[in-house]
Short mmCIF file of C-alpha atoms in Angstrom, two decimals:
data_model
loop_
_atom_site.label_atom_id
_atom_site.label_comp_id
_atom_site.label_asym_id
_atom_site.label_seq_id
_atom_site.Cartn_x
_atom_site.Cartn_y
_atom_site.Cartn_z
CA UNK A 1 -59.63 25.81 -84.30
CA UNK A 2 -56.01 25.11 -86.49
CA UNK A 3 -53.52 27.49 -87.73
CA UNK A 4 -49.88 27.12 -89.31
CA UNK A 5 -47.54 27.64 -86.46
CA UNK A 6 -43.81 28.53 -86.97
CA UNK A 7 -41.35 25.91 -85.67
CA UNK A 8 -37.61 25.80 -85.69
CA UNK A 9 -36.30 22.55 -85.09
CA UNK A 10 -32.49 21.92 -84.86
CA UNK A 11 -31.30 18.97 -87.17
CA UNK A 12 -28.23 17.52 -87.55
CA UNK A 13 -26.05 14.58 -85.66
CA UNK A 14 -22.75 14.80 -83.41
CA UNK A 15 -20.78 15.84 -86.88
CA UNK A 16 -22.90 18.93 -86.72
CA UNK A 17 -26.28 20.49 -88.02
CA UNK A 18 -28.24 23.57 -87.92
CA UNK A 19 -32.11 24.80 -87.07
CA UNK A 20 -34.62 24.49 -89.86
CA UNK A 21 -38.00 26.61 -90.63
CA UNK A 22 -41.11 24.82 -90.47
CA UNK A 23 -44.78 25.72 -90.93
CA UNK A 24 -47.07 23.14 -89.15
CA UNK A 25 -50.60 22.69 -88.66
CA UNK A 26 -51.38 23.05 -85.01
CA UNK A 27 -55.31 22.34 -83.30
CA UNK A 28 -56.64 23.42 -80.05
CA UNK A 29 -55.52 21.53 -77.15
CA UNK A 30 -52.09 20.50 -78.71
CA UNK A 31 -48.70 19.87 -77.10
CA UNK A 32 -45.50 20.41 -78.75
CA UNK A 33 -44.77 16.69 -79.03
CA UNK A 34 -48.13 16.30 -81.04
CA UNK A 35 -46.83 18.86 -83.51
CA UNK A 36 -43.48 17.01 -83.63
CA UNK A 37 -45.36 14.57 -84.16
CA UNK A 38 -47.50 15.82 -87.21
CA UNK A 39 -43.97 17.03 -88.50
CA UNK A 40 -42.49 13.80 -89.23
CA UNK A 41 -45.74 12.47 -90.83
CA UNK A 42 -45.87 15.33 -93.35
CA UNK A 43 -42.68 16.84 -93.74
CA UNK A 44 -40.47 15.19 -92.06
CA UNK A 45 -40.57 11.49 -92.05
CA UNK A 46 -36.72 11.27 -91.12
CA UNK A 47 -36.97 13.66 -87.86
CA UNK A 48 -35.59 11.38 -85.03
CA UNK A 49 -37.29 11.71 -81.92
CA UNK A 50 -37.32 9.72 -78.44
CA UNK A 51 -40.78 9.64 -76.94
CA UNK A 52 -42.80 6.86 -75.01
CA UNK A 53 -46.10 7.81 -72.33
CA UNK A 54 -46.83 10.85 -74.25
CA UNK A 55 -48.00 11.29 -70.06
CA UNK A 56 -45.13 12.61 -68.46
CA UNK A 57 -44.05 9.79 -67.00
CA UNK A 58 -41.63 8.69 -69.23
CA UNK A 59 -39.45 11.13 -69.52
CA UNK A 60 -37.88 10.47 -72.63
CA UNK A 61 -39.54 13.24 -74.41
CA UNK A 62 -36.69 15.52 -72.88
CA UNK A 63 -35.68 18.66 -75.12
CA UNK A 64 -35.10 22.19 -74.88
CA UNK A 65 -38.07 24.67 -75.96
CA UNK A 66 -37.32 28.17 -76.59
CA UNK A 67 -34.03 27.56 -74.81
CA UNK A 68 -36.02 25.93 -71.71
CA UNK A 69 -35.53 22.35 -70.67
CA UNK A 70 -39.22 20.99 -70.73
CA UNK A 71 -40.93 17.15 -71.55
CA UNK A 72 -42.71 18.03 -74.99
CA UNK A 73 -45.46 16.19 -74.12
CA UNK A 74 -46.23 18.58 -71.22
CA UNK A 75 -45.49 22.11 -73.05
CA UNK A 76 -48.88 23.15 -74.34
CA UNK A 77 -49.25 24.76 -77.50
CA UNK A 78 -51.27 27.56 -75.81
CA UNK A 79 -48.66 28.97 -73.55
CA UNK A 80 -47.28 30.54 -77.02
CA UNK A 81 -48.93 33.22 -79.08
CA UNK A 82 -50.07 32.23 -83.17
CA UNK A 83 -47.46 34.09 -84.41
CA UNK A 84 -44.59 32.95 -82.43
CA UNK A 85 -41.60 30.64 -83.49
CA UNK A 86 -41.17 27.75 -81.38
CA UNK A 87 -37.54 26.54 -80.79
CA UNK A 88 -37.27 23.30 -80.38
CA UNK A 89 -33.53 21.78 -79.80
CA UNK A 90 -32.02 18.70 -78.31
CA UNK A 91 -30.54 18.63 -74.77
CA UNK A 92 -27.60 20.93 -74.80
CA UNK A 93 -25.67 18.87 -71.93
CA UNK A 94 -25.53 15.70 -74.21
CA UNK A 95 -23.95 14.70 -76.43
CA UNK A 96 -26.42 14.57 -79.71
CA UNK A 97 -27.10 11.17 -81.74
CA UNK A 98 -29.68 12.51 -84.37
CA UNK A 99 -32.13 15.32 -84.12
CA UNK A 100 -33.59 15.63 -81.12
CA UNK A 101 -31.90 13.16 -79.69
CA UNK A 102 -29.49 12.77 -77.27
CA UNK A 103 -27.19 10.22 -75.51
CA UNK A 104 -28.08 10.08 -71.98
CA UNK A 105 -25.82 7.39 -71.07
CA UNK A 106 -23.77 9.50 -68.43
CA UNK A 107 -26.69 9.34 -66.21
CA UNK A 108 -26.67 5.40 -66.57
CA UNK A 109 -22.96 5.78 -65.29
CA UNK A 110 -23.30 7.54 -62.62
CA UNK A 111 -26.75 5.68 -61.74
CA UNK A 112 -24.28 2.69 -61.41
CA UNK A 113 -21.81 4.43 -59.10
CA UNK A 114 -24.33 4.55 -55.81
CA UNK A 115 -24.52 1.34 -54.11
CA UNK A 116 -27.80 0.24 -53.61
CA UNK A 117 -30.36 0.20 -50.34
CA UNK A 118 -28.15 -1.02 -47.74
CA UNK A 119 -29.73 -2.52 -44.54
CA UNK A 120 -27.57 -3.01 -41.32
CA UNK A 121 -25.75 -6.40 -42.07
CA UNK A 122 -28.14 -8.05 -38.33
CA UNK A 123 -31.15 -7.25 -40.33
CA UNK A 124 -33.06 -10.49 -42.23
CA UNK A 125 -34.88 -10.04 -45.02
CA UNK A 126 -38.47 -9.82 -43.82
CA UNK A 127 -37.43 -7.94 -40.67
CA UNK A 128 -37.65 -4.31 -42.03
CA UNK A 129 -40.02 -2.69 -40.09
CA UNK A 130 -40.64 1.69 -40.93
CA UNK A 131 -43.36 3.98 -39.82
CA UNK A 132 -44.75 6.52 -42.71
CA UNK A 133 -43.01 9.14 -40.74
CA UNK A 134 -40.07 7.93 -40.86
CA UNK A 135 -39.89 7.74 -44.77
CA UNK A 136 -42.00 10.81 -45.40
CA UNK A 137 -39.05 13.25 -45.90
CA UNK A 138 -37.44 10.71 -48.62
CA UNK A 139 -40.54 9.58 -50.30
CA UNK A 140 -40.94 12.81 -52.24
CA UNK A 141 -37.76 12.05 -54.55
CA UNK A 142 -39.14 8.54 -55.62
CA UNK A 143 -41.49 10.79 -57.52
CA UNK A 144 -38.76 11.64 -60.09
CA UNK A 145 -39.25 9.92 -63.77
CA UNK A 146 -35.49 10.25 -64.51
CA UNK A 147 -36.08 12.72 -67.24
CA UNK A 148 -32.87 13.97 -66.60
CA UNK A 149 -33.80 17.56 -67.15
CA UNK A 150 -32.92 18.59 -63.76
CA UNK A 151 -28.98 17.31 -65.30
CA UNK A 152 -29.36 19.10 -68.68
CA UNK A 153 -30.22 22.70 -66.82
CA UNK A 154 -27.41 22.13 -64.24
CA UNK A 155 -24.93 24.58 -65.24
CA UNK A 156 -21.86 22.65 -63.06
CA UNK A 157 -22.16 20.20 -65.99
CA UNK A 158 -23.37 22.17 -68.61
CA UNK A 159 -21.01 24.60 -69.23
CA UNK A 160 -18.17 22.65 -67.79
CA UNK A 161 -17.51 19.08 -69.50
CA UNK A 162 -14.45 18.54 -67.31
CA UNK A 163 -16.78 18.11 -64.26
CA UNK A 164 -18.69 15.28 -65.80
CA UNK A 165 -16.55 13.13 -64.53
CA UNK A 166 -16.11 14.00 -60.70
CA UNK A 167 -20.16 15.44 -60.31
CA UNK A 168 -23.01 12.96 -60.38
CA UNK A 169 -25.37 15.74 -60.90
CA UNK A 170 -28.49 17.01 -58.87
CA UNK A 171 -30.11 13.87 -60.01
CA UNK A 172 -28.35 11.02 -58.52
CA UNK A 173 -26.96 13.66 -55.58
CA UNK A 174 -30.76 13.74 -54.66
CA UNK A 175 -30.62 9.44 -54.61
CA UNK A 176 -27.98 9.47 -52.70
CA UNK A 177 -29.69 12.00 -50.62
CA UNK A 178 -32.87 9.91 -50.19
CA UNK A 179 -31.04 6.74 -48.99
CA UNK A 180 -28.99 8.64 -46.35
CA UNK A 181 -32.39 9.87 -44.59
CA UNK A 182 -33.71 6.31 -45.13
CA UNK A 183 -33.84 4.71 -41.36
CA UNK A 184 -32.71 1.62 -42.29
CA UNK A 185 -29.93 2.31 -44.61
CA UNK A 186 -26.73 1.77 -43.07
CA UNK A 187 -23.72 2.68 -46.01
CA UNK A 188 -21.97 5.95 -45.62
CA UNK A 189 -23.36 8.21 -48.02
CA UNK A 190 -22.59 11.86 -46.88
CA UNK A 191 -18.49 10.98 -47.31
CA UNK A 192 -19.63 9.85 -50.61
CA UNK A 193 -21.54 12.29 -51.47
CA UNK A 194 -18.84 14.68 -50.77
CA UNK A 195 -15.85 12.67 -52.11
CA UNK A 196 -16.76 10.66 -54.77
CA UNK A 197 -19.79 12.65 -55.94
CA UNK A 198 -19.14 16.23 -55.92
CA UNK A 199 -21.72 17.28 -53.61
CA UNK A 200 -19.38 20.27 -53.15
CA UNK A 201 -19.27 21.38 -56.90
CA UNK A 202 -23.19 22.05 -56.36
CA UNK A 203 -23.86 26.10 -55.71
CA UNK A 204 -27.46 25.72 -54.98
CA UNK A 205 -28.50 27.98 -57.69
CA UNK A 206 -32.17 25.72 -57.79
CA UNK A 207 -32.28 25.82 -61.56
CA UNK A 208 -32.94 22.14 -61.55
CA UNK A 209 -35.78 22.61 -59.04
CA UNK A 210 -37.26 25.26 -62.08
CA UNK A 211 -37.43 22.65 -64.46
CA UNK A 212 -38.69 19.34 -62.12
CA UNK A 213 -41.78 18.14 -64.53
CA UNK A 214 -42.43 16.16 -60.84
CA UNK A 215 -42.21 19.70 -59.12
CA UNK A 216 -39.77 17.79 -56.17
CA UNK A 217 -37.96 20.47 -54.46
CA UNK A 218 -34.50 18.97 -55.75
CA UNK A 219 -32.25 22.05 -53.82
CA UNK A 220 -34.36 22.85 -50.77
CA UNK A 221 -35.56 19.35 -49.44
CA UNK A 222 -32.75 16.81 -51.01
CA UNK A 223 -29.11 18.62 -51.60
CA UNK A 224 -29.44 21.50 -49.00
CA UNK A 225 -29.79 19.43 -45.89
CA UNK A 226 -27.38 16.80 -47.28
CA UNK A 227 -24.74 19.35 -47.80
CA UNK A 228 -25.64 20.55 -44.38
CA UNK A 229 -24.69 17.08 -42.70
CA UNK A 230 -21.43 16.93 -44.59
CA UNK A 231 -20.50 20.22 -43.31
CA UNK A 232 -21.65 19.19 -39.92
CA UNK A 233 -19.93 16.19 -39.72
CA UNK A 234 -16.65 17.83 -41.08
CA UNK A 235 -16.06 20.97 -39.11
CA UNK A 236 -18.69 20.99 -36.62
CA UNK A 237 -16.25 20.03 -33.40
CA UNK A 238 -19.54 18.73 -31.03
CA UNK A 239 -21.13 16.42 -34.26
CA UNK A 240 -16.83 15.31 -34.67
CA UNK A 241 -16.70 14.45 -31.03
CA UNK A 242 -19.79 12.71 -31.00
CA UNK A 243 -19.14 10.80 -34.18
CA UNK A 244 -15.81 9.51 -32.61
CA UNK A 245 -17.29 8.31 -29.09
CA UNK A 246 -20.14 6.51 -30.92
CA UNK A 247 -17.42 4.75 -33.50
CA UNK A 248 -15.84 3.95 -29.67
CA UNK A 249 -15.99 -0.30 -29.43
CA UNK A 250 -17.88 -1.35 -26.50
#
């Protein structure tokens, strides 16, 4: 079963634009991307749009949908009445390149500001040795797709430009996150986090948990506990003390 659904779709490119009225066919079983899709072959042939899996494991399909940062590939068409007017607009916390789509290069940036695995400089290549419990609490985060939607909903960012440049985001706060609970990782990341990542701009709000395509709880299992060590290891006097006799040389 088909019927013309109502789409507003916001063109334009960083000089500016506006939304624009559309009447689309849509069929049973449809995602919004399909539609998109359907656009640009028959009305539409200039519409720019980044898209890849069409699987939701991409992520590239990133936009905003009825104000709500989704994949487009993973909003079904059913979740919205016949009659309804679908939004659909680029990711507000980018800047925009054409359309739909947006330049995500901050998140390449920052990506390149967290040193990498770090293994304690005694430690060979071949010598890593790990038990499943020890990576069990970290392993949830390698689940992400780097959609970056979990960036675009975070309001620190969103509604404040200035703080692009001193806040890595929820994001790469929750890499940095999953290489300080990594056993063998042996670079400082809590100071980091806190000092040259803005672990303290975060207010734990958990909108980027709401919009996780991955569902990884983002607040409660990655920047919660991290910003619980940093406070530890700043003002708790017992974790100071015991962080100074263990820095002690033999």
């Amino acid at each position: 079963m088909s019927y013309k659904g109502k789409f507003r779709v916001w063109r334009g490119d960083a000089d500016g634009g506006d939304l624009q009225d559309y009447e689309v066919e849509v069929n049973e079983g449809e995602v919004v991307l399909d539609v998109i899709h359907r656009l640009q072959a028959t009305q539409t042939p200039d519409l720019a749009v980044r898209w890849n899996c069409k699987a939701g494991k991409c992520g590239s399909c990133s936009a905003e949908i009825n104000g709500m940062p989704k994949l487009m590939c993973m909003c079904r068409m059913n979740t919205f009445e016949e009659g309804e007017t679908v939004t659909v607009t680029p990711m507000r916390t980018f800047p925009v390149i054409r359309d739909l789509v947006t330049d995500v290069s901050f998140n390449y940036e920052k990506a390149r500001q967290i040193p990498a695995f770090t293994p304690p400089a005694d430690l060979k290549p071949g010598e890593y040795r790990m038990q499943q419990v020890d990576v069990e609490r970290s392993q949830e985060f390698r689940k992400c797709i780097e959609c970056f939607l979990c960036q675009d909903t975070c309001h620190v960012i969103r509604d404040h430009e200035e703080n692009k440049e001193s806040f890595s985001g929820p994001r790469f706060l929750m890499r940095i996150a999953e290489l300080d609970m990594h056993p063998l990782d042996a670079a400082d990341r809590q100071k980091a986090a806190q000092e040259q990542h803005g672990l303290g701009f975060c207010n734990i709000t958990k909108c980027c948990t709401e919009v996780c395509p991955e569902n990884i709880k983002i607040t409660d299992n990655a920047l919660i506990p991290m910003k619980e060590r940093v406070a530890d290891r700043k003002y708790d006097p017992i974790v100071w003390l015991g962080n100074k006799i263990r820095r002690r040389p033999a």
